[in-house]
C-alpha cells in the first residue's frame, strides 16, 4: 500500500484526491459504515461550501489555537503546494465535479440543489475512477508495528509508505468524530490541546414565562461579545440559545467575554427613547413594550434579562441597546457544530507532518484551529486535506526517485 488515509470526511477525501495517481495504491479507512456523515448532516439544511469574499478577508475568520498560521508559512491553513485553496478554488473544484453553485445575499456559496449528497456521490465516483479504495467499518485502534484496525473481518494491520490522518475533532460524536484518537497520538509524543466546543449554543436557565417563546426566532438584533459583532438570527430553546447569530460570537463568549444584545441596532438611543416615551395608559407592561419594540420575542428577552427594570424612557432605551446576555455556559461538545483544540501547531511541520512521526500527516478538525460557520469551516477542512495530501504525495515521489537511482 502506498498511502493510507484514515477518516473519510471532507479533509480525508480531499487528501485522497491529492494522493491519487496512476499506479499508486491509495486506501481510505473509515470507522463508520458510510463516508462523510457529518458532511451530509451539515448539508441537510443547505450545504454552505464557502463564502465569496477575497482570500485575505476570508482568512481572517480562521483562528489558530496555538499560534495561528503554521510557521514558516505565514499564509496559514489555506495555502497548499499548488497555491491557495480558498473560496475561489473551492468553487472551481465543486464545479469541476459537475455541481452548479449560487451565491446568496450574504456571500455564502451553496449548490443549486442545496444538498450535500449529489456532490459527495460525484466526488466518490472521481476517487473510485482514480483507483482510491474505500474501506468502511475500519476503526483505527493502534499504531505500533503498523496501523492496527478493528474490521468486520477481524483485526487487520497495514504498513503504508505514507499516512494522512483526518479523524475529525470531538463534536457530533455519533457521526464519527469522537476524539478517540487523542490518547494514541498523545502516547506517541504528539502534543494535543484539549477539545472545547465551538460554534455552539449556550445554556440559559429561563424563568417560567419564557416558555411562551421557546422555538421562536430572534431577528433584527445584534450581539456584541469582545471584539465580535453578530447580526444573524438565533433561536430561543428550552435549553438556551442556539443558531448562527450566536455561533458567530460563541468563541468570545466561551472564553469569558461578556455579551450584550442590542434589540434595536438600527435605531440610535434617542430615537428608541422616543418610542418608550409613548404613554402607557391602561396597557399592560408587555403590550406597552410590544408597541415600542414591535416584537414579542424581543419583549420577552427584555423582561427576562433586563431586571431591575428601568423607570424612564431613556433607561428603557439604554437597557434595550445593551441588554446583558445572561447564560450558564456553553453547551457541550456533543451538541457543538465543531470543536476547538486538537494537534498543536508546534507538533506539525508547515506541511502538516507530525514531527514525532515522520511520514504521517494530519488535516481537518484534528488540528488546533477554529472558524465560524458560513463556509469557513468546510473550506479550511478541504484546504488542510489538500495540503496534507500534496505533502504526502511529494514524499512518495521523493522515495520513488531515490529508488530509481
Coordinates of C-alpha atoms in Angstrom, one line a residue:
X1 CA 0.0 0.0 0.0
X2 CA 1.4 3.4 -1.0
X3 CA -0.8 5.7 1.0
X4 CA -3.3 5.3 3.8
X5 CA -5.9 8.0 4.7
X6 CA -7.7 7.4 8.0
X7 CA -11.1 9.2 8.0
X8 CA -13.5 9.7 5.1
X9 CA -14.8 13.2 5.9
X10 CA -14.1 16.2 3.7
X11 CA -10.4 16.5 4.8
X12 CA -9.7 12.8 4.3
X13 CA -11.4 12.6 0.9
X14 CA -9.5 15.7 -0.3
X15 CA -6.2 14.2 0.9
X16 CA -7.0 11.0 -1.0
X17 CA -7.8 13.1 -4.1
X18 CA -4.4 14.9 -3.8
X19 CA -2.7 11.5 -3.4
X20 CA -4.3 9.5 -6.2
X21 CA -2.1 8.9 -9.3
X22 CA -1.9 6.2 -11.9
X23 CA -0.4 3.1 -10.5
X24 CA -0.5 4.4 -6.9
X25 CA -2.5 2.4 -4.3
X26 CA -4.4 4.7 -2.0
X27 CA -6.7 3.4 0.7
X28 CA -9.2 5.4 2.8
X29 CA -10.2 3.7 6.1
X30 CA -13.5 4.9 7.7
X31 CA -14.8 3.8 11.0
X32 CA -18.4 4.4 10.1
X33 CA -20.5 2.3 7.7
X34 CA -20.6 5.2 5.2
X35 CA -18.3 8.1 4.5
X36 CA -18.7 11.8 5.3
X37 CA -21.7 11.5 7.7
X38 CA -21.1 14.9 9.3
X39 CA -20.7 16.5 5.9
X40 CA -24.1 15.0 4.8
X41 CA -25.7 16.2 8.1
X42 CA -24.5 19.7 7.5
X43 CA -25.9 19.6 4.0
X44 CA -29.4 18.7 5.2
X45 CA -30.3 22.4 5.7
X46 CA -28.3 23.6 2.7
X47 CA -24.6 22.8 2.1
X48 CA -22.6 26.0 2.7
X49 CA -19.4 25.2 0.8
X50 CA -17.6 28.5 1.2
X51 CA -18.1 32.3 1.2
X52 CA -17.5 34.6 -1.7
X53 CA -15.0 37.1 -0.4
X54 CA -11.3 37.9 -1.0
X55 CA -8.9 35.4 0.5
X56 CA -7.3 37.9 3.0
X57 CA -10.7 38.7 4.4
X58 CA -11.7 35.1 4.4
X59 CA -8.5 34.0 6.1
X60 CA -9.1 36.4 9.0
X61 CA -12.1 34.3 10.0
X62 CA -9.8 31.4 10.8
X63 CA -8.2 31.3 14.2
X64 CA -5.3 29.0 15.2
X65 CA -5.5 27.8 18.7
X66 CA -1.7 27.6 19.3
X67 CA -0.2 30.3 17.3
X68 CA -2.5 30.6 14.3
X69 CA -0.7 30.1 10.9
X70 CA 1.8 27.3 10.7
X71 CA 5.3 28.6 10.6
X72 CA 7.3 29.1 8.4
X73 CA 4.3 29.6 6.2
X74 CA 2.7 33.0 7.1
X75 CA -0.2 32.3 4.7
X76 CA -1.6 29.7 7.0
X77 CA -4.1 26.8 6.5
X78 CA -5.5 28.0 3.2
X79 CA -2.2 27.6 1.2
X80 CA -1.1 24.4 -0.4
X81 CA 1.9 23.4 -2.6
X82 CA -0.2 24.1 -5.7
X83 CA -1.3 27.6 -4.4
X84 CA -4.1 29.0 -2.4
X85 CA -7.1 26.8 -1.7
X86 CA -9.6 29.4 -0.6
X87 CA -13.1 30.4 -1.8
X88 CA -12.4 30.6 -5.5
X89 CA -10.5 27.3 -5.5
X90 CA -13.4 25.5 -3.7
X91 CA -15.9 26.9 -6.2
X92 CA -13.7 25.7 -9.1
X93 CA -13.3 22.3 -7.5
X94 CA -17.1 21.8 -6.9
X95 CA -18.0 23.0 -10.4
X96 CA -15.4 20.5 -11.8
X97 CA -17.5 17.8 -10.2
X98 CA -20.5 19.0 -12.2
X99 CA -22.1 20.8 -9.2
X100 CA -23.8 24.1 -10.1
X101 CA -23.4 26.8 -7.5
X102 CA -25.0 30.0 -6.5
X103 CA -24.1 32.8 -4.1
X104 CA -26.6 34.1 -1.6
X105 CA -27.2 37.6 -0.4
X106 CA -24.7 37.3 2.4
X107 CA -22.0 35.9 0.1
X108 CA -22.4 32.3 1.2
X109 CA -22.0 29.8 -1.6
X110 CA -24.3 26.8 -2.0
X111 CA -25.0 24.1 -4.6
X112 CA -28.1 25.0 -6.6
X113 CA -29.8 21.8 -5.3
X114 CA -28.7 22.8 -1.7
X115 CA -27.9 19.2 -0.7
X116 CA -24.6 17.6 0.0
X117 CA -25.4 14.2 -1.4
X118 CA -25.0 14.9 -5.1
X119 CA -21.6 16.5 -4.5
X120 CA -20.5 13.5 -2.4
X121 CA -21.6 11.0 -5.0
X122 CA -19.7 12.8 -7.7
X123 CA -16.7 13.1 -5.5
X124 CA -16.6 9.4 -4.6
X125 CA -17.1 8.5 -8.2
X126 CA -14.0 10.6 -9.1
X127 CA -12.0 8.9 -6.4
X128 CA -13.0 5.4 -7.4
X129 CA -12.1 6.2 -11.0
X130 CA -8.7 7.3 -9.8
X131 CA -8.1 4.0 -8.1
X132 CA -8.8 5.1 -4.5
X133 CA -10.2 2.2 -2.3
X134 CA -12.7 3.0 0.5
X135 CA -12.9 0.5 3.4
X136 CA -15.9 1.1 5.7
X137 CA -16.2 0.0 9.3
X138 CA -12.4 0.1 9.7
X139 CA -11.8 1.6 13.1
X140 CA -8.2 2.6 13.9
X141 CA -7.1 1.2 17.3
X142 CA -3.3 1.4 17.4
X143 CA -0.1 2.4 15.6
X144 CA 2.7 0.3 16.9
X145 CA 4.1 -2.2 14.4
X146 CA 1.9 -0.8 11.7
X147 CA -1.6 0.8 11.6
X148 CA -4.0 -1.6 13.5
X149 CA -7.7 -1.7 12.8
X150 CA -10.8 -3.4 14.0
X151 CA -12.8 -4.5 10.9
X152 CA -15.8 -6.6 10.1
X153 CA -13.4 -9.4 9.2
X154 CA -11.4 -9.2 12.4
X155 CA -8.2 -7.4 13.3
X156 CA -6.1 -6.0 10.5
X157 CA -2.7 -4.3 10.4
X158 CA -1.3 -2.3 7.4
X159 CA 2.0 -0.7 6.7
X160 CA 1.7 2.1 4.1
X161 CA 4.5 4.2 2.9
X162 CA 2.8 7.4 4.0
X163 CA -0.3 8.1 6.1
X164 CA -2.8 11.0 6.4
X165 CA -4.9 11.3 9.5
X166 CA -8.2 13.1 9.1
X167 CA -10.2 11.8 12.1
X168 CA -12.1 15.0 12.9
X169 CA -12.4 16.7 16.2
X170 CA -14.8 15.8 19.0
X171 CA -18.2 17.4 18.1
X172 CA -21.2 15.3 17.0
X173 CA -19.5 12.0 18.2
X174 CA -22.5 9.9 17.0
X175 CA -21.4 10.8 13.4
X176 CA -17.9 9.6 13.9
X177 CA -15.8 12.4 15.3
X178 CA -15.4 11.2 18.8
X179 CA -11.8 12.2 19.6
X180 CA -10.8 8.6 20.4
X181 CA -7.5 9.2 18.6
X182 CA -6.2 11.6 21.2
X183 CA -4.7 9.0 23.6
X184 CA -3.0 7.2 20.8
X185 CA -1.3 10.3 19.4
X186 CA -0.5 11.7 22.8
X187 CA 1.1 8.4 23.7
X188 CA 3.2 8.7 20.6
X189 CA 4.6 12.1 21.7
X190 CA 2.2 14.4 19.7
X191 CA 1.1 17.5 21.7
X192 CA -2.7 17.8 21.6
X193 CA -4.6 20.8 23.0
X194 CA -7.8 19.8 24.9
X195 CA -11.0 19.9 22.9
X196 CA -13.6 22.6 23.6
X197 CA -16.9 23.3 21.9
X198 CA -17.0 25.8 19.0
X199 CA -20.0 27.2 17.1
X200 CA -22.2 26.1 19.9
X201 CA -25.2 27.4 21.8
X202 CA -25.4 28.5 25.4
X203 CA -27.4 27.2 28.3
X204 CA -29.9 29.5 29.8
X205 CA -31.9 28.9 33.0
X206 CA -35.1 30.6 31.8
X207 CA -37.9 31.8 34.1
X208 CA -41.3 30.0 33.5
X209 CA -42.8 32.9 31.4
X210 CA -40.1 32.3 28.7
X211 CA -41.7 29.0 27.8
X212 CA -44.2 31.1 25.6
X213 CA -41.4 31.8 23.1
X214 CA -39.5 28.5 23.0
X215 CA -38.7 27.7 19.4
X216 CA -39.1 31.3 18.3
X217 CA -36.5 33.0 16.1
X218 CA -34.8 36.2 17.3
X219 CA -34.5 38.5 14.3
X220 CA -33.3 42.1 13.8
X221 CA -30.9 42.2 16.8
X222 CA -27.2 42.4 17.3
X223 CA -24.9 40.5 19.8
X224 CA -21.6 42.1 20.9
X225 CA -19.0 40.0 22.7
X226 CA -15.4 41.1 23.0
X227 CA -14.3 42.2 19.5
X228 CA -17.1 40.2 17.7
X229 CA -20.4 41.5 16.5
X230 CA -23.2 39.4 15.0
X231 CA -26.5 40.4 13.4
X232 CA -27.5 36.9 12.4
X233 CA -30.7 35.2 13.6
X234 CA -30.8 32.8 16.5
X235 CA -33.4 30.7 18.4
X236 CA -34.7 30.6 21.9
X237 CA -35.0 26.9 23.0
X238 CA -36.0 25.2 26.3
X239 CA -32.3 24.6 26.9
X240 CA -30.9 28.1 26.0
X241 CA -30.0 29.9 22.8
X242 CA -28.7 28.5 19.5
X243 CA -28.2 29.5 15.9
X244 CA -25.9 31.3 13.5
X245 CA -26.2 34.6 15.2
X246 CA -24.9 33.1 18.5
X247 CA -22.3 30.9 16.8
X248 CA -20.6 34.0 15.3
X249 CA -19.7 35.3 18.7
X250 CA -19.6 31.9 20.6
X251 CA -15.8 31.7 20.8
X252 CA -15.5 35.1 22.6
X253 CA -18.4 34.2 24.9
X254 CA -16.9 30.8 25.7
X255 CA -13.6 32.4 26.5
X256 CA -15.1 34.7 29.0
X257 CA -16.2 37.9 27.2
X258 CA -19.4 39.4 28.4
X259 CA -22.1 39.6 25.7
X260 CA -24.8 42.2 25.3
X261 CA -27.8 42.2 22.9
X262 CA -28.9 45.3 21.0
X263 CA -32.6 44.8 20.5
X264 CA -32.8 47.7 18.1
X265 CA -29.5 48.0 16.2
X266 CA -30.9 50.3 13.5
X267 CA -32.1 52.9 16.0
X268 CA -30.0 55.3 17.9
X269 CA -30.7 55.7 21.7
X270 CA -32.6 59.0 21.3
X271 CA -34.9 57.5 18.6
X272 CA -35.6 54.4 20.7
X273 CA -36.2 56.6 23.8
X274 CA -38.9 58.4 21.9
X275 CA -40.7 55.1 21.4
X276 CA -40.5 54.3 25.1
X277 CA -41.9 57.7 25.8
X278 CA -45.3 56.8 24.5
X279 CA -47.9 56.9 27.2
X280 CA -48.6 53.5 28.7
X281 CA -52.1 54.3 29.8
X282 CA -54.0 51.2 30.7
X283 CA -51.8 48.9 28.6
X284 CA -50.1 46.0 30.4
X285 CA -46.3 46.3 30.6
X286 CA -46.0 43.6 27.9
X287 CA -48.3 45.3 25.5
X288 CA -46.7 48.7 26.0
X289 CA -43.2 47.2 25.3
X290 CA -44.5 45.5 22.2
X291 CA -45.6 48.9 20.9
X292 CA -42.0 50.1 21.4
X293 CA -40.2 47.1 20.1
X294 CA -42.7 45.6 17.6
X295 CA -41.7 42.1 18.5
X296 CA -43.0 39.8 21.3
X297 CA -39.7 37.8 21.4
X298 CA -37.7 40.9 22.0
X299 CA -40.1 41.9 24.7
X300 CA -39.7 38.6 26.4
X301 CA -35.9 38.9 26.3
X302 CA -36.0 42.4 27.7
X303 CA -38.2 41.3 30.6
X304 CA -36.0 38.2 31.2
X305 CA -32.6 39.8 31.1
X306 CA -33.4 43.5 31.8
X307 CA -34.1 43.4 35.5
X308 CA -34.2 45.5 37.5
X309 CA -36.5 47.2 35.0
X310 CA -35.9 50.8 34.2
X311 CA -38.3 53.6 35.2
X312 CA -37.9 56.2 32.5
X313 CA -37.7 56.2 28.6
X314 CA -34.0 56.9 28.5
X315 CA -33.4 54.0 30.9
X316 CA -35.6 51.6 28.8
X317 CA -33.7 52.6 25.6
X318 CA -30.3 52.1 27.3
X319 CA -31.3 48.7 28.6
X320 CA -32.7 47.6 25.2
X321 CA -29.5 48.8 23.4
X322 CA -27.2 46.9 25.8
X323 CA -29.2 44.0 27.3
X324 CA -26.9 41.7 29.2
X325 CA -27.0 38.2 27.7
X326 CA -27.2 36.1 30.8
X327 CA -26.2 32.4 30.2
X328 CA -25.0 29.4 32.2
X329 CA -22.1 28.5 29.9
X330 CA -21.7 26.8 26.5
X331 CA -23.4 23.7 25.5
X332 CA -21.2 20.6 25.3
X333 CA -19.2 19.1 22.6
X334 CA -21.9 16.6 21.7
X335 CA -24.2 19.5 20.5
X336 CA -21.5 21.8 19.1
X337 CA -21.2 22.3 15.3
X338 CA -17.4 22.0 15.6
X339 CA -14.6 21.9 18.1
X340 CA -11.6 23.9 19.1
X341 CA -8.4 22.2 20.2
X342 CA -6.5 19.3 18.6
X343 CA -3.0 18.7 17.4
X344 CA -1.0 21.7 18.4
X345 CA 0.8 23.8 15.8
X346 CA 4.2 23.1 17.3
X347 CA 3.7 19.4 16.8
X348 CA 3.4 19.9 13.0
X349 CA 5.7 21.0 10.2
X350 CA 4.5 23.5 7.7
X351 CA 3.4 20.6 5.5
X352 CA 1.2 19.3 8.4
X353 CA 3.5 16.4 9.1
X354 CA 3.7 15.1 12.6
X355 CA 7.2 16.0 13.9
X356 CA 7.0 12.9 16.2
X357 CA 6.0 10.6 13.4
X358 CA 7.7 11.3 10.1
X359 CA 5.7 10.2 7.1
X360 CA 2.4 10.8 9.0
X361 CA 0.4 13.9 8.1
X362 CA -2.8 15.4 9.7
X363 CA -5.7 17.5 8.4
X364 CA -9.1 18.9 9.2
X365 CA -10.6 19.4 12.6
X366 CA -7.8 17.2 14.2
X367 CA -5.7 20.4 14.0
X368 CA -6.0 23.1 16.7
X369 CA -7.9 25.8 14.9
X370 CA -11.5 27.1 14.8
X371 CA -13.6 29.2 12.5
X372 CA -17.2 30.4 12.4
X373 CA -19.9 28.7 10.3
X374 CA -20.7 30.3 6.9
X375 CA -18.3 28.3 4.7
X376 CA -15.1 28.9 6.7
X377 CA -15.1 25.5 8.4
X378 CA -15.6 23.4 5.4
X379 CA -13.2 25.4 3.2
X380 CA -10.5 25.0 5.8
X381 CA -11.1 21.3 6.2
X382 CA -10.8 20.9 2.4
X383 CA -7.7 23.1 2.2
X384 CA -5.8 21.3 5.0
X385 CA -6.8 17.9 3.5
X386 CA -5.3 19.0 0.2
X387 CA -2.2 20.4 1.9
X388 CA -1.5 17.2 3.8
X389 CA -2.3 15.1 0.7
X390 CA 0.0 17.1 -1.5
X391 CA 2.8 16.8 1.0
X392 CA 2.3 13.1 1.4
X393 CA 2.4 12.7 -2.4
X394 CA 5.6 14.6 -2.6
X395 CA 7.1 12.3 0.0
X396 CA 6.1 9.3 -2.2
X397 CA 7.6 10.9 -5.3
X398 CA 10.9 11.6 -3.4
X399 CA 11.0 8.0 -2.3
X400 CA 10.4 6.7 -5.8
X401 CA 13.1 9.0 -7.1
X402 CA 15.6 7.6 -4.7
X403 CA 14.6 4.0 -5.5
X404 CA 15.1 4.7 -9.2
X405 CA 18.7 5.8 -8.7

